[in-house]
Amino acid sequence: MMFDSNKPEDDLDQVLGSVHIEPDAQFTRQLHARLRQSVEAHADEITAARTNHRRMRPGRRRLLSRSMEPMNRGRVMNRSSWMLPVFSVMVLGVLVLGFIALVILPNLPSHQPALFGFPTRMPTETPLPTEAPTAGGPLEATPVGVGNCPVPQAGQQQYTHPTGGYCFLYPEGWTVEASSSPYDVLLKGPFHDLEHTQEGETAMLFINLIAAPGAAAGVTPDQYADEVVAKYPGENITRSNTEIGGVPGVVLQGIPEIGMTREAVIVANNTLYSLEMSGTAGEVVQQDADQGWALLTESMTFFAVPPAEVVKADDVCPKADADTQLVIDRAAGYCLLLPASAERQYPDTPIYYFGPQLAAMPESFEPHASIGIGAPGFAEGKTAAQFAQEQGSGEITEMTIAGVHAAIVERQGDVVPDRVAYIVANERLYTLLVSPTDPTKFPEAVQPIEEVWSTALESIAFFTPWD
Amino acid sequence: MYYQFCNKSGGLAKIMAETNTGEGRGMSSNEEILALFENWYALEMPRLYRYVMYRVRDQAAAEELTAAICEEALRYLHRYEPQRGGMSGWMYGIARNTLKEFFRAKVRRPASVPLDSLHNLRAPGHSPEHAVELIEVFRQAVRSLRRLPDQEQEVVALRYGAELSNQEIAELMGLNPNHVGVLLHRALKKLRQAMQTEERA
């Protein structure tokens, strides 16, 4: 039918250009209301910021143009010598305003709540522990106290994460932002007044603890790297050895994940650390990223902290038998049993298909029932019921799964109905989704889905990622 | 259409108008900037959503991200200067950064919703039969997008989701327009190959 021509990409161009994904009408209404609230809530901030911005910019421009054109400045001063003090005061005022606008205002804390991931709150001073914490187990790196953290030189700043067990230097003008994870931070490069189209672009470096402090006993960087590479068969991911903070590590480049260009993995003090550099568009921003990366990796210092409470996979995960298979995700911290016959479709997405072919399934869907397991990240204090209310649109049933609070929603969906369980365990959100759940339209799916659902709910267990 | 986010007493537009000192020739007033944003939102939000959807392929995440991008833009509206470029470029700069943060926060954490659940697909201007066929191939194409390198996914999302021109994409990505054309051509070719591979599988 389609793609019979010699240039199939032209047909694809037609398809992609013809089909539109429309935003849901309810979402559009909610967004409208949300923005309206946002405008009303932040009217003062926006107005004040814009007024400051507008007052600052012309002055900055004048100052810059004068410094670029000394002959013009000379003519102004010769024409009226009495203007010298006035001009000096003006320049001083502009400098002060510029300093306030460029240095102080961007660093003022904002009270804007984070929607997800990294909050927009600017960093506050990191409290240093009054005494160096003690190690809680065998150490792979030489344990050093927080007192061994590097001292910033001119043009550098220092950051210490007292519970993550690391400290580092970063260039002046960068900011450190907290993450939804209690151990991770995001380093953001400075804003450049570049092309307007790249206004939002800044260099970004991420420091993530793939495993909580003390939870990576016996794990090596190579093991982690092997798992990452295995997820992308056929991709040209290069790996090389490195040493960061006096500890051997592995650097991966070419991981086909969105926005990533480089990742270094290190295990120090039984903790699995990942340093990542995000891809950037422009040369100036890339230079920032390279500069930040160099300083970060050269100065990174690890110190021992009390280990987090660790739940080991071996202690909680069920054992598979002839009829079942164990599904375990060490990075996400969950395991469960599914029927042995369930097949995973994609290596990087845990969606399993099972049961007989379903005649009524739309052609573009897989003709089987499916279960998908999701681990979107930290729950940030929300309950399972709150997630269900926010994301579901059907009746909510609250219950206990694996000893923790869970909420289940039956959703009708536009095409295929489904059932989602939201579970909050170890401060993280997990989801289980089965479809299709319409007994009238898909009667042959009812029994397999209920069997898989009950097997999954009865066997699912949660542990500390990368225990 | 203007001031749709503002309350009846004038809200932000009124406050902004009161603080508009007229300083700085060529600078737009606060009121005009908000009006520009609102106008852009009214006309372009669906394209922004579509771009995000191409990138995340998860309805709930796309909705949350689209909302976050609009709110982020509102928060930094004071930075926007129309004399220096269109609002689309500015908005997509914010969108790209927001997506980067989202993906890094979400690193190696899989989507919680199967990719098959792409809802609200329309093929305006086509017969119902042809639309069904187009939508089916579209679903397969979006599902296979994950097989492409990040840069090529981005070009496809900006071209077909945001409906930006090669010139606009080039400005956003720091490339020249010819390079964008080559990237797009290569991406579509690879995408088709990926679809065929998945069909065979």
mmCIF file with all atom_site columns, C-alpha atoms in Angstrom, chain A residues 34 113-120 177-181 376 378 380 382 387, chain B residues 52 56 60-69 71 97-103 105-106:
data_model
loop_
_atom_site.group_PDB
_atom_site.id
_atom_site.type_symbol
_atom_site.label_atom_id
_atom_site.label_alt_id
_atom_site.label_comp_id
_atom_site.label_asym_id
_atom_site.label_entity_id
_atom_site.label_seq_id
_atom_site.pdbx_PDB_ins_code
_atom_site.Cartn_x
_atom_site.Cartn_y
_atom_site.Cartn_z
_atom_site.occupancy
_atom_site.B_iso_or_equiv
_atom_site.pdbx_formal_charge
_atom_site.auth_seq_id
_atom_site.auth_comp_id
_atom_site.auth_asym_id
_atom_site.auth_atom_id
_atom_site.pdbx_PDB_model_num
ATOM 1  C CA . ARG A 1 34  ? -3.273 26.882 35.216 1.00 0.00 ? 34  ARG A CA 1
ATOM 2  C CA . PRO A 1 113 ? 7.411  24.851 42.942 1.00 0.00 ? 113 PRO A CA 1
ATOM 3  C CA . ALA A 1 114 ? 9.019  22.194 40.766 1.00 0.00 ? 114 ALA A CA 1
ATOM 4  C CA . LEU A 1 115 ? 6.687  20.374 38.440 1.00 0.00 ? 115 LEU A CA 1
ATOM 5  C CA . PHE A 1 116 ? 8.929  17.395 37.998 1.00 0.00 ? 116 PHE A CA 1
ATOM 6  C CA . GLY A 1 117 ? 12.563 16.521 37.851 1.00 0.00 ? 117 GLY A CA 1
ATOM 7  C CA . PHE A 1 118 ? 14.802 19.349 38.853 1.00 0.00 ? 118 PHE A CA 1
ATOM 8  C CA . PRO A 1 119 ? 13.112 22.200 40.645 1.00 0.00 ? 119 PRO A CA 1
ATOM 9  C CA . THR A 1 120 ? 13.699 25.686 39.356 1.00 0.00 ? 120 THR A CA 1
ATOM 10 C CA . GLU A 1 177 ? 20.198 22.934 41.412 1.00 0.00 ? 177 GLU A CA 1
ATOM 11 C CA . ALA A 1 178 ? 18.714 20.266 43.624 1.00 0.00 ? 178 ALA A CA 1
ATOM 12 C CA . SER A 1 179 ? 17.007 17.244 42.155 1.00 0.00 ? 179 SER A CA 1
ATOM 13 C CA . SER A 1 180 ? 13.913 15.309 43.116 1.00 0.00 ? 180 SER A CA 1
ATOM 14 C CA . SER A 1 181 ? 16.351 12.629 44.267 1.00 0.00 ? 181 SER A CA 1
ATOM 15 C CA . PRO A 1 376 ? 8.980  7.389  36.534 1.00 0.00 ? 376 PRO A CA 1
ATOM 16 C CA . PHE A 1 378 ? 10.681 10.020 42.966 1.00 0.00 ? 378 PHE A CA 1
ATOM 17 C CA . GLU A 1 380 ? 8.199  13.897 45.957 1.00 0.00 ? 380 GLU A CA 1
ATOM 18 C CA . LYS A 1 382 ? 2.773  12.559 46.863 1.00 0.00 ? 382 LYS A CA 1
ATOM 19 C CA . PHE A 1 387 ? -1.017 10.293 41.408 1.00 0.00 ? 387 PHE A CA 1
ATOM 20 C CA . VAL B 2 52  ? 6.747  17.470 22.969 1.00 0.00 ? 52  VAL B CA 1
ATOM 21 C CA . VAL B 2 56  ? 8.314  11.846 24.880 1.00 0.00 ? 56  VAL B CA 1
ATOM 22 C CA . ALA B 2 60  ? 0.630  12.353 30.494 1.00 0.00 ? 60  ALA B CA 1
ATOM 23 C CA . ALA B 2 61  ? 4.270  13.428 30.318 1.00 0.00 ? 61  ALA B CA 1
ATOM 24 C CA . ALA B 2 62  ? 3.638  15.529 27.210 1.00 0.00 ? 62  ALA B CA 1
ATOM 25 C CA . GLU B 2 63  ? 0.799  17.360 28.912 1.00 0.00 ? 63  GLU B CA 1
ATOM 26 C CA . GLU B 2 64  ? 2.823  18.019 32.042 1.00 0.00 ? 64  GLU B CA 1
ATOM 27 C CA . LEU B 2 65  ? 5.820  19.177 30.028 1.00 0.00 ? 65  LEU B CA 1
ATOM 28 C CA . THR B 2 66  ? 3.788  21.463 27.786 1.00 0.00 ? 66  THR B CA 1
ATOM 29 C CA . ALA B 2 67  ? 2.309  23.081 30.868 1.00 0.00 ? 67  ALA B CA 1
ATOM 30 C CA . ALA B 2 68  ? 5.755  23.411 32.434 1.00 0.00 ? 68  ALA B CA 1
ATOM 31 C CA . ILE B 2 69  ? 7.182  25.046 29.308 1.00 0.00 ? 69  ILE B CA 1
ATOM 32 C CA . GLU B 2 71  ? 4.747  28.386 32.856 1.00 0.00 ? 71  GLU B CA 1
ATOM 33 C CA . ASN B 2 97  ? 15.931 22.944 27.756 1.00 0.00 ? 97  ASN B CA 1
ATOM 34 C CA . THR B 2 98  ? 12.904 21.737 29.708 1.00 0.00 ? 98  THR B CA 1
ATOM 35 C CA . LEU B 2 99  ? 12.940 18.482 27.757 1.00 0.00 ? 99  LEU B CA 1
ATOM 36 C CA . LYS B 2 100 ? 16.646 17.996 28.425 1.00 0.00 ? 100 LYS B CA 1
ATOM 37 C CA . GLU B 2 101 ? 16.062 18.282 32.150 1.00 0.00 ? 101 GLU B CA 1
ATOM 38 C CA . PHE B 2 102 ? 13.077 15.986 31.930 1.00 0.00 ? 102 PHE B CA 1
ATOM 39 C CA . PHE B 2 103 ? 14.979 13.292 30.094 1.00 0.00 ? 103 PHE B CA 1
ATOM 40 C CA . ALA B 2 105 ? 15.755 13.269 35.459 1.00 0.00 ? 105 ALA B CA 1
ATOM 41 C CA . LYS B 2 106 ? 14.005 10.372 33.826 1.00 0.00 ? 106 LYS B CA 1
#
